Amino acid sequence: MDRSGRNFYLYSIHDDLEQDHYVEPAERNPGLVVAPVGFGMSNATKPRGVVKIAAQPGGFAMATISADVGIGFRWVMTSDERRCFSFFQHHTVPTFLEFFESSLWQNLVLQMSQSDPAVFHAAVALSAIHQDTEAKGMPLAAEIPFEPGNTLLLFAQDQLGRAFNLLTRRHASHDPTLRNVTLLCCLLFVLADLLWGHYDSALNHLQSGLRILQELQADRELVAPTARERRIERCLVAAFAHLDILSAHFGVGGPLLCIDALPANPKPITMFNNMKEARDAFEPILSAGHGFIAPCMGMADEEIAQNYDMILPRQFQVWSRFSEFVRVYKIFYRESYARLTHKEQRSADIIYLQCLSLSISIRTCVLGENNAALAYYTSDLEAVVCLAEAILKKFPTRPTFTMDIGVIAPLYHASIASIDYRVRWRAIRLLHSWPHREGPFDSNWVALLAEELLKRDLLAQHNLTLEASPYLGDFPEDPFSPAHILHNIQVSQRHRRMLHTAGPVLGEADDGNMSPDNLIGSSKCMTGWSCIRAYRAVGM
């Protein structure tokens, strides 16, 4: 559901969708365009005036972004739409390109948002939500009540309604571009919901889009491209497939496409000529790895033992494919790194970080509570943290939101799996230092989980109390001492109410016990999240 209570699960192209009145942008009253009026209607699909955006405190002020949105639009924009689209063009899109180059964001999205009004309004809505979350410092992406006085979010709600209505009016059209338009709007809805903290809605949108791709067998183009005419843009399919991989960790039973199981090119890859080739080859490996790891996270020792005859062959299969990719990628990484641009080096480092983390996760996700076996991987987990630290230093401006997997999942694994509390604390500090989202992964959320587990372990293993002081005499202790870490966790938890309070979900939590248990359940599917299962298994 969106904020107005409207169901956005529109995506089967053959569905009968309700018709609703909508005024085409070019047909709007010019007076409304020039002089926007107030907006107070709760249903975003009803005829309305134009929401006037109030100035946003702090963060990325809209005035700092160029108002130039280029030419090519076939409709009249309001001043607020123009400003938000400019933010989308000059800030949101470059943000999505910080990890990896993508023709989706470099070309397709901007082209279609200037040629199709539905895509335009969806992009404007995403931009408005992006501005709001950045202005708030990228707070915890929990399901929080709507802020009735937040004009920027009201404007986003209005724009989502406009995009939806345009799609419903065209559902019976034979326009050959409709599939791409529908799927691109679906993708933008997913991203908007993720930023808004609406995981249930976001994952439903995602599943709807994935089912369309599955019906069209469009996912086959990712692993075995053919010469036939493409009905869906390949970069759009790749974006859905990547989010599908990540959704395996969020209680929806994915990945749905399972691109690692599709028939691939019969010739094995022996070398990569550029980053794009390496990235494309890595996606099926990522799908296989996370498809195996996600259901194993938090699995009880008894369940592992009962299912070991099924788990072990799959583990060997995943490890075999992963090892073959790593062998080729290491050659590329070693021999081509110096020739890559600075941005491409970051991309190469991110894939290398994923390889390091996956190599540990694939082997350890079935170890359960076997701490003696986990101890063997302490230095490997420290290497993951060290590389993540190096990657963070390479970003002149760290992106606040990306579709791509980056540092969050590897750091979360290090922060809960290492038996060295100093490694865990380093990983947690890195997560706190960069509040951002990577698809459905939220650095704030996994830091909250890892921090609570570390606090419990320190209290249990080091004979500490919550009242313990981090200082002895006149000199501060080692900042990585158990007492000092515990003190910093307390400070962090006490400040979180002030930083992230947005409603009763957080507001009712006790200052001294800002436990993630107070937030679990704010989304229907949350109890099935792999990070929650791992948190509960480790914390038992």
Coordinates of C-alpha atoms in Angstrom, one line a residue:
M1 CA 0.0 0.0 0.0
D2 CA 1.1 3.6 -0.6
R3 CA 0.6 6.3 1.9
S4 CA -3.0 7.0 0.6
G5 CA -3.9 3.4 1.1
R6 CA -3.9 2.7 -2.6
N7 CA -2.7 -0.6 -3.8
F8 CA 0.1 -0.3 -6.3
Y9 CA 0.4 -3.9 -7.3
L10 CA -0.6 -3.2 -10.9
Y11 CA 1.9 -5.1 -12.9
S12 CA 0.4 -8.0 -14.7
I13 CA 0.0 -6.4 -18.1
H14 CA -3.2 -8.3 -18.8
D15 CA -4.9 -7.3 -15.5
D16 CA -8.1 -5.3 -15.5
L17 CA -7.0 -2.1 -13.7
E18 CA -9.5 0.4 -12.5
Q19 CA -9.9 3.6 -14.5
D20 CA -9.4 6.8 -12.7
H21 CA -9.6 10.4 -13.7
Y22 CA -6.3 12.0 -14.5
V23 CA -5.4 15.3 -16.2
E24 CA -2.5 14.9 -18.6
P25 CA 0.3 17.3 -17.7
A26 CA -0.1 19.2 -21.0
E27 CA -3.8 19.6 -20.3
R28 CA -3.4 21.2 -16.9
N29 CA -4.7 24.6 -16.2
P30 CA -1.7 26.9 -16.9
G31 CA -2.7 28.9 -13.9
L32 CA -2.0 25.9 -11.7
V33 CA 1.4 25.4 -13.4
V34 CA 2.5 29.0 -12.8
A35 CA 1.1 29.4 -9.3
P36 CA 0.9 26.1 -7.4
V37 CA -1.8 25.9 -4.8
G38 CA -2.1 24.0 -1.6
F39 CA -2.8 20.3 -1.5
G40 CA -4.7 18.6 1.3
M41 CA -6.5 15.6 -0.3
S42 CA -5.7 12.2 1.2
N43 CA -6.3 10.1 -1.9
A44 CA -3.5 10.7 -4.4
T45 CA -5.6 9.4 -7.3
K46 CA -8.3 12.1 -7.1
P47 CA -8.2 15.4 -9.1
R48 CA -6.1 17.8 -7.2
G49 CA -4.2 21.0 -7.3
V50 CA -0.4 21.0 -7.2
V51 CA 1.5 20.4 -4.0
K52 CA 3.7 23.3 -3.1
I53 CA 7.0 22.1 -1.6
A54 CA 8.2 23.9 1.5
A55 CA 11.8 24.5 2.1
Q56 CA 13.6 21.5 3.7
P57 CA 15.8 22.1 6.7
G58 CA 19.4 20.9 6.3
G59 CA 20.6 18.2 3.9
F60 CA 20.7 18.7 0.2
A61 CA 18.7 21.9 -0.4
M62 CA 16.9 21.9 -3.8
A63 CA 18.3 25.3 -4.5
T64 CA 21.8 23.9 -4.7
I65 CA 20.9 21.8 -7.7
S66 CA 20.8 23.3 -11.2
A67 CA 17.3 23.9 -12.4
D68 CA 18.3 22.9 -15.9
V69 CA 16.5 19.8 -17.0
G70 CA 17.3 20.0 -20.7
I71 CA 14.8 20.0 -23.5
G72 CA 12.6 17.3 -25.1
F73 CA 9.6 17.2 -22.7
R74 CA 6.2 17.2 -24.5
W75 CA 4.3 18.5 -21.5
V76 CA 4.2 21.4 -19.2
M77 CA 5.9 21.0 -15.8
T78 CA 5.1 22.7 -12.6
S79 CA 8.0 24.6 -10.9
D80 CA 8.2 21.9 -8.2
E81 CA 8.3 19.1 -10.7
R82 CA 11.0 20.9 -12.6
R83 CA 13.1 21.3 -9.4
C84 CA 12.6 17.7 -8.4
F85 CA 13.4 16.4 -11.8
S86 CA 16.5 18.5 -11.8
F87 CA 17.5 17.0 -8.5
F88 CA 16.8 13.5 -10.0
Q89 CA 18.9 14.3 -13.1
H90 CA 21.9 16.0 -11.4
H91 CA 22.0 14.2 -8.0
T92 CA 19.9 11.0 -7.8
V93 CA 21.1 9.5 -11.1
P94 CA 24.8 10.2 -10.4
T95 CA 24.3 8.7 -6.9
F96 CA 23.1 5.5 -8.5
L97 CA 26.2 5.4 -10.7
E98 CA 28.8 5.7 -7.9
F99 CA 29.3 1.9 -7.5
F100 CA 29.1 0.7 -11.1
E101 CA 28.4 2.2 -14.5
S102 CA 24.9 1.4 -15.8
S103 CA 23.2 2.2 -19.1
L104 CA 20.0 2.0 -17.2
W105 CA 20.8 5.2 -15.3
Q106 CA 23.1 6.8 -17.8
N107 CA 20.6 6.5 -20.7
L108 CA 17.3 4.6 -20.4
V109 CA 15.8 6.3 -17.3
L110 CA 16.6 9.8 -18.4
Q111 CA 15.5 9.2 -22.0
M112 CA 12.2 7.6 -20.9
S113 CA 11.4 10.1 -18.2
Q114 CA 11.6 12.8 -20.9
S115 CA 9.4 10.9 -23.3
D116 CA 6.9 9.2 -21.1
P117 CA 4.8 11.1 -18.4
A118 CA 4.3 8.1 -16.2
V119 CA 8.1 7.5 -15.9
F120 CA 8.6 11.2 -15.4
H121 CA 6.2 11.4 -12.4
A122 CA 7.7 8.2 -10.9
A123 CA 11.2 9.7 -11.2
V124 CA 10.0 13.0 -9.7
A125 CA 8.5 11.1 -6.8
L126 CA 11.7 9.1 -6.1
S127 CA 13.6 12.4 -6.3
A128 CA 11.4 14.0 -3.7
I129 CA 11.7 11.0 -1.3
H130 CA 15.5 11.0 -1.9
Q131 CA 15.7 14.6 -0.9
D132 CA 13.6 14.0 2.2
T133 CA 15.7 11.1 3.4
E134 CA 19.0 12.9 2.8
A135 CA 17.7 16.0 4.6
K136 CA 17.1 13.8 7.6
G137 CA 20.5 12.2 7.4
M138 CA 19.4 8.9 5.9
P139 CA 17.6 7.7 9.0
L140 CA 16.7 4.1 9.9
A141 CA 14.5 2.6 7.2
A142 CA 11.8 1.3 9.6
E143 CA 8.1 1.4 8.8
I144 CA 7.2 4.8 10.3
P145 CA 3.9 6.7 10.3
F146 CA 3.3 9.2 7.5
E147 CA 4.1 12.8 8.4
P148 CA 1.0 14.8 7.4
G149 CA 2.8 18.1 7.5
N150 CA 5.7 17.0 5.3
T151 CA 5.0 18.7 2.0
L152 CA 7.8 17.0 0.2
L153 CA 6.5 13.6 0.9
L154 CA 2.9 14.7 0.1
F155 CA 4.3 15.9 -3.2
A156 CA 5.9 12.5 -3.8
Q157 CA 2.7 10.8 -2.9
D158 CA 0.9 12.9 -5.4
Q159 CA 3.4 12.2 -8.1
L160 CA 3.2 8.4 -7.5
G161 CA -0.6 8.7 -7.9
R162 CA -0.2 10.5 -11.2
A163 CA 2.3 7.9 -12.5
F164 CA -0.1 5.1 -11.5
N165 CA -3.1 6.7 -13.1
L166 CA -1.3 7.1 -16.4
L167 CA -0.3 3.4 -16.4
T168 CA -3.9 2.3 -15.7
R169 CA -5.2 4.4 -18.6
R170 CA -2.9 2.6 -20.9
H171 CA -3.2 -1.0 -19.7
A172 CA -5.1 -2.1 -22.9
S173 CA -2.8 -0.3 -25.2
H174 CA -0.8 -2.1 -27.9
D175 CA 2.0 0.4 -27.6
P176 CA 5.2 -1.6 -28.0
T177 CA 6.9 0.6 -25.4
L178 CA 4.3 -0.2 -22.7
R179 CA 6.2 -3.1 -21.2
N180 CA 9.4 -1.1 -20.7
V181 CA 7.4 1.8 -19.3
T182 CA 5.5 -0.4 -16.9
L183 CA 8.6 -2.2 -15.7
L184 CA 10.6 1.0 -15.3
C185 CA 7.8 2.6 -13.3
C186 CA 7.7 -0.6 -11.2
L187 CA 11.4 -0.3 -10.6
L188 CA 11.1 3.3 -9.5
F189 CA 8.2 2.4 -7.2
V190 CA 10.3 -0.3 -5.6
L191 CA 13.2 2.2 -5.0
A192 CA 10.8 4.8 -3.6
D193 CA 9.2 2.3 -1.2
L194 CA 12.7 1.1 -0.1
L195 CA 13.7 4.7 0.7
W196 CA 10.4 5.3 2.5
G197 CA 11.0 2.2 4.6
H198 CA 7.9 0.4 3.0
Y199 CA 9.5 -3.0 2.6
D200 CA 6.3 -5.0 2.3
S201 CA 5.1 -2.8 -0.6
A202 CA 8.6 -2.6 -2.2
L203 CA 9.0 -6.4 -2.2
N204 CA 5.5 -6.8 -3.6
H205 CA 6.3 -4.4 -6.4
L206 CA 9.5 -6.3 -7.1
Q207 CA 7.8 -9.7 -7.2
S208 CA 5.2 -8.3 -9.7
G209 CA 7.9 -7.0 -12.0
L210 CA 9.9 -10.2 -11.7
R211 CA 6.8 -12.3 -12.7
I212 CA 6.4 -10.3 -15.9
L213 CA 10.1 -10.9 -16.8
Q214 CA 9.7 -14.6 -16.0
E215 CA 6.6 -14.9 -18.2
L216 CA 8.5 -13.2 -21.1
Q217 CA 11.7 -15.3 -20.4
A218 CA 13.5 -12.0 -20.5
D219 CA 16.0 -13.1 -17.9
R220 CA 17.6 -15.5 -20.3
E221 CA 19.1 -12.6 -22.1
L222 CA 21.4 -12.0 -19.1
V223 CA 23.2 -15.3 -19.4
A224 CA 22.8 -16.3 -23.0
P225 CA 22.1 -13.3 -25.2
T226 CA 20.5 -14.0 -28.6
A227 CA 20.2 -12.1 -31.8
R228 CA 16.4 -11.9 -31.6
E229 CA 14.7 -8.5 -31.1
R230 CA 14.6 -7.7 -27.4
R231 CA 11.1 -6.9 -26.0
I232 CA 12.6 -5.6 -22.7
E233 CA 15.7 -3.5 -22.4
R234 CA 18.5 -5.7 -21.1
C235 CA 19.7 -3.1 -18.6
L236 CA 16.2 -3.1 -17.1
V237 CA 16.2 -6.8 -16.8
A238 CA 19.6 -6.7 -15.1
A239 CA 18.4 -4.2 -12.5
F240 CA 15.4 -6.4 -11.6
A241 CA 17.6 -9.5 -11.5
H242 CA 20.1 -7.8 -9.1
L243 CA 17.3 -6.7 -6.7
D244 CA 15.9 -10.2 -7.0
I245 CA 19.2 -11.6 -5.7
L246 CA 19.3 -9.2 -2.8
S247 CA 15.6 -9.9 -2.0
A248 CA 16.6 -13.5 -1.1
H249 CA 17.6 -12.1 2.3
F250 CA 14.2 -10.4 2.9
G251 CA 11.7 -13.2 3.5
V252 CA 10.2 -13.5 0.0
G253 CA 11.7 -16.8 -0.9
G254 CA 13.8 -15.5 -3.7
P255 CA 15.7 -15.2 -5.9
L256 CA 12.7 -15.8 -8.3
L257 CA 14.7 -15.6 -11.5
C258 CA 17.6 -17.7 -10.4
I259 CA 19.8 -16.6 -13.2
D260 CA 22.5 -18.9 -11.9
A261 CA 20.3 -21.9 -13.0
L262 CA 19.7 -20.7 -16.5
P263 CA 21.5 -22.2 -19.4
A264 CA 24.7 -20.2 -19.9
N265 CA 27.2 -19.7 -22.7
P266 CA 28.7 -23.1 -23.4
K267 CA 32.2 -21.7 -23.6
P268 CA 33.7 -21.1 -20.1
I269 CA 35.0 -17.6 -19.5
T270 CA 38.8 -17.5 -19.4
M271 CA 39.4 -13.8 -19.1
F272 CA 37.7 -10.4 -18.6
N273 CA 38.6 -7.5 -20.9
N274 CA 36.8 -4.8 -18.9
M275 CA 34.8 -4.1 -15.8
K276 CA 31.5 -4.6 -17.5
E277 CA 32.4 -8.2 -18.6
A278 CA 33.5 -8.9 -15.0
R279 CA 30.4 -7.4 -13.5
D280 CA 28.0 -9.3 -15.9
A281 CA 29.8 -12.6 -15.2
F282 CA 29.6 -12.0 -11.4
E283 CA 25.8 -11.6 -11.3
P284 CA 25.0 -15.4 -11.7
I285 CA 27.7 -16.1 -9.1
L286 CA 26.2 -13.6 -6.7
S287 CA 22.7 -15.2 -7.3
A288 CA 24.0 -18.7 -6.6
G289 CA 25.9 -17.5 -3.5
H290 CA 23.1 -15.5 -1.9
G291 CA 20.5 -18.1 -2.9
F292 CA 22.5 -20.6 -0.9
I293 CA 23.5 -18.4 2.0
A294 CA 20.3 -16.6 2.8
P295 CA 18.2 -19.6 3.9
C296 CA 21.1 -20.9 5.9
M297 CA 21.5 -17.8 8.0
G298 CA 20.1 -18.3 11.5
M299 CA 19.5 -22.0 10.9
A300 CA 19.6 -24.0 14.1
D301 CA 22.3 -26.7 14.5
E302 CA 19.6 -29.4 14.6
E303 CA 18.0 -28.1 11.4
I304 CA 21.4 -28.1 9.7
A305 CA 22.1 -31.6 10.8
Q306 CA 18.7 -32.8 9.5
N307 CA 19.1 -31.2 6.1
Y308 CA 22.9 -31.7 5.7
D309 CA 22.4 -34.3 2.9
M310 CA 20.7 -31.6 0.8
I311 CA 22.8 -28.7 2.0
L312 CA 26.2 -30.2 1.3
P313 CA 25.8 -31.0 -2.4
R314 CA 24.4 -27.5 -3.0
Q315 CA 27.3 -26.0 -1.1
F316 CA 29.9 -27.9 -3.2
Q317 CA 28.0 -26.8 -6.4
V318 CA 28.0 -23.1 -5.4
W319 CA 31.6 -23.2 -4.2
S320 CA 32.7 -24.8 -7.5
R321 CA 31.2 -22.0 -9.7
F322 CA 32.3 -19.4 -7.3
S323 CA 35.9 -20.6 -7.3
E324 CA 36.0 -20.7 -11.1
F325 CA 34.9 -17.1 -11.2
V326 CA 37.4 -16.0 -8.5
R327 CA 40.2 -17.7 -10.4
V328 CA 39.5 -15.6 -13.6
Y329 CA 38.7 -12.4 -11.7
K330 CA 41.9 -12.4 -9.7
I331 CA 43.9 -12.4 -12.9
F332 CA 41.9 -9.4 -14.2
Y333 CA 42.2 -7.7 -10.8
R334 CA 45.9 -8.2 -10.7
E335 CA 46.8 -7.4 -14.3
S336 CA 44.2 -4.7 -15.2
Y337 CA 43.7 -2.7 -12.0
A338 CA 46.4 -0.1 -12.7
R339 CA 44.9 0.6 -16.1
L340 CA 41.4 1.2 -14.7
T341 CA 40.0 4.6 -14.0
H342 CA 39.6 5.7 -10.4
K343 CA 35.9 4.9 -10.5
E344 CA 36.5 1.5 -12.1
Q345 CA 39.0 0.7 -9.5
R346 CA 36.3 1.3 -6.8
S347 CA 34.0 -1.0 -8.8
A348 CA 36.8 -3.7 -9.0
D349 CA 37.4 -3.3 -5.3
I350 CA 33.7 -3.8 -4.5
I351 CA 33.5 -7.0 -6.5
Y352 CA 36.8 -8.2 -4.8
L353 CA 35.2 -7.4 -1.4
Q354 CA 32.1 -9.4 -2.4
C355 CA 34.4 -12.3 -3.3
L356 CA 36.2 -12.2 0.0
S357 CA 33.0 -12.1 1.9
L358 CA 31.3 -14.8 -0.1
S359 CA 34.3 -17.1 0.3
I360 CA 33.7 -16.9 4.0
S361 CA 29.9 -17.0 4.0
I362 CA 29.6 -20.0 1.7
R363 CA 31.8 -22.0 4.1
T364 CA 30.6 -20.7 7.4
C365 CA 26.8 -20.3 7.0
V366 CA 26.4 -24.0 7.9
L367 CA 28.6 -24.0 10.9
G368 CA 25.9 -22.9 13.3
E369 CA 27.3 -22.1 16.7
N370 CA 30.6 -24.0 16.2
N371 CA 32.8 -21.2 17.5
A372 CA 36.0 -23.3 17.3
A373 CA 35.4 -23.7 13.6
L374 CA 34.5 -20.0 13.2
A375 CA 37.7 -19.0 14.9
Y376 CA 39.6 -20.2 11.8
Y377 CA 38.1 -17.3 9.8
T378 CA 39.0 -14.5 12.1
S379 CA 41.8 -13.2 9.9
D380 CA 39.7 -13.5 6.8
L381 CA 36.9 -11.4 8.4
E382 CA 39.4 -8.8 9.5
A383 CA 40.6 -8.7 5.8
V384 CA 37.0 -7.9 4.8
V385 CA 36.8 -5.0 7.3
C386 CA 40.2 -3.7 6.1
L387 CA 39.2 -3.7 2.4
A388 CA 35.9 -2.1 3.3
E389 CA 37.8 0.7 5.1
A390 CA 39.9 1.2 2.1
I391 CA 36.9 1.4 -0.2
L392 CA 35.2 4.0 1.9
K393 CA 38.3 6.2 1.6
K394 CA 38.1 6.1 -2.2
F395 CA 34.7 7.9 -2.3
P396 CA 35.1 11.7 -2.5
T397 CA 31.3 11.8 -1.7
R398 CA 29.7 8.7 -0.4
P399 CA 26.4 7.8 -2.1
T400 CA 23.4 7.7 0.1
F401 CA 21.4 5.2 -2.0
T402 CA 22.4 2.7 -4.6
M403 CA 20.7 -0.4 -6.1
D404 CA 24.0 -2.3 -6.1
I405 CA 25.4 -4.5 -3.3
G406 CA 28.5 -3.0 -1.8
V407 CA 29.8 -3.0 1.8
I408 CA 26.8 -3.5 4.0
A409 CA 26.4 -7.3 3.7
P410 CA 30.1 -8.0 4.1
L411 CA 30.4 -5.7 7.1
Y412 CA 27.3 -7.2 8.8
H413 CA 28.7 -10.7 8.4
A414 CA 32.0 -9.6 9.9
S415 CA 30.2 -7.7 12.7
I416 CA 28.3 -10.8 13.9
A417 CA 30.5 -13.8 12.8
S418 CA 34.0 -12.8 14.1
I419 CA 35.0 -14.1 17.5
D420 CA 37.2 -11.0 17.9
Y421 CA 35.1 -8.2 19.3
R422 CA 37.6 -5.6 18.0
V423 CA 37.0 -6.7 14.4
R424 CA 33.2 -6.6 15.1
W425 CA 33.4 -3.1 16.5
R426 CA 35.5 -1.9 13.6
A427 CA 32.8 -3.2 11.2
I428 CA 30.0 -1.6 13.2
R429 CA 31.8 1.8 13.3
L430 CA 32.2 1.6 9.5
L431 CA 28.5 1.0 9.1
H432 CA 27.7 3.9 11.4
S433 CA 30.1 6.2 9.5
W434 CA 28.2 5.8 6.3
P435 CA 24.4 5.8 6.7
H436 CA 23.1 4.6 3.3
R437 CA 21.1 2.1 1.5
E438 CA 22.2 -0.6 -0.9
G439 CA 18.9 -1.8 -2.5
P440 CA 17.0 -3.3 0.5
F441 CA 20.0 -3.3 2.8
D442 CA 20.1 -0.4 5.3
S443 CA 23.4 0.3 7.0
N444 CA 21.6 1.7 10.1
W445 CA 19.5 -1.4 10.5
V446 CA 22.3 -4.0 10.4
A447 CA 24.5 -1.7 12.6
L448 CA 21.7 -1.7 15.1
L449 CA 21.5 -5.5 15.1
A450 CA 25.2 -6.0 15.3
E451 CA 25.6 -3.4 18.0
E452 CA 23.0 -5.1 20.2
L453 CA 24.6 -8.5 19.8
L454 CA 28.1 -7.1 20.7
K455 CA 26.7 -5.4 23.7
R456 CA 25.2 -8.6 25.0
D457 CA 28.4 -10.6 24.4
L458 CA 30.5 -8.0 26.2
L459 CA 28.2 -8.0 29.2
A460 CA 28.2 -11.8 29.3
Q461 CA 31.9 -12.5 28.6
H462 CA 33.8 -9.6 30.2
N463 CA 32.0 -9.2 33.6
L464 CA 30.9 -5.7 32.7
T465 CA 27.8 -3.7 33.7
L466 CA 25.9 -1.0 31.8
E467 CA 27.1 1.4 34.5
A468 CA 30.8 0.7 33.9
S469 CA 33.0 3.7 33.0
P470 CA 35.3 3.5 30.1
Y471 CA 38.0 5.3 31.9
L472 CA 40.5 4.2 34.5
G473 CA 42.3 6.9 36.5
D474 CA 43.2 10.0 34.5
F475 CA 43.8 8.2 31.2
P476 CA 41.4 6.9 28.6
E477 CA 41.5 3.2 28.0
D478 CA 42.2 1.6 24.6
P479 CA 39.2 2.6 22.4
F480 CA 38.9 -1.1 21.6
S481 CA 38.8 -2.2 25.2
P482 CA 35.5 -4.0 26.1
A483 CA 34.5 -1.3 28.6
H484 CA 35.1 1.5 26.1
I485 CA 33.2 -0.2 23.3
L486 CA 30.3 -0.9 25.7
H487 CA 30.2 2.8 26.7
N488 CA 30.2 3.9 23.0
I489 CA 27.4 1.4 22.3
Q490 CA 25.3 2.9 25.2
V491 CA 26.0 6.5 23.8
S492 CA 24.9 5.4 20.3
Q493 CA 21.8 3.7 21.6
R494 CA 20.8 6.7 23.7
H495 CA 21.3 9.1 20.8
R496 CA 19.3 7.0 18.4
R497 CA 16.0 8.1 19.8
M498 CA 16.8 11.7 19.1
L499 CA 18.2 11.0 15.6
H500 CA 15.7 8.6 14.4
T501 CA 12.5 9.1 16.4
A502 CA 9.7 9.5 13.9
G503 CA 6.7 8.0 15.6
P504 CA 5.5 5.6 18.3
V505 CA 7.5 2.6 17.0
L506 CA 10.7 4.2 18.1
G507 CA 9.3 6.7 20.6
E508 CA 8.1 4.1 23.0
A509 CA 11.5 2.4 23.3
D510 CA 13.4 2.9 26.6
D511 CA 16.5 5.1 26.4
G512 CA 18.6 2.6 28.1
N513 CA 17.4 -0.3 26.0
M514 CA 17.2 0.7 22.4
S515 CA 17.0 -2.9 21.3
P516 CA 16.1 -3.8 17.7
D517 CA 13.5 -6.1 19.2
N518 CA 11.4 -3.0 19.5
L519 CA 11.4 -2.6 15.7
I520 CA 11.1 -6.2 14.5
G521 CA 7.6 -6.7 13.2
S522 CA 7.2 -3.2 11.8
S523 CA 7.1 -4.9 8.4
K524 CA 5.1 -8.1 7.9
C525 CA 8.0 -10.0 6.2
M526 CA 10.6 -8.8 8.7
T527 CA 10.7 -11.9 10.8
G528 CA 11.8 -13.8 7.7
W529 CA 14.8 -11.5 7.0
S530 CA 18.1 -13.4 7.1
C531 CA 19.7 -10.7 9.2
I532 CA 16.9 -11.0 11.8
R533 CA 17.2 -14.8 11.8
A534 CA 20.9 -14.5 12.3
Y535 CA 20.5 -11.9 15.0
R536 CA 18.0 -14.1 16.9
A537 CA 20.1 -17.3 16.5
V538 CA 23.3 -15.6 17.7
G539 CA 21.6 -13.7 20.5
M540 CA 19.8 -16.7 22.0

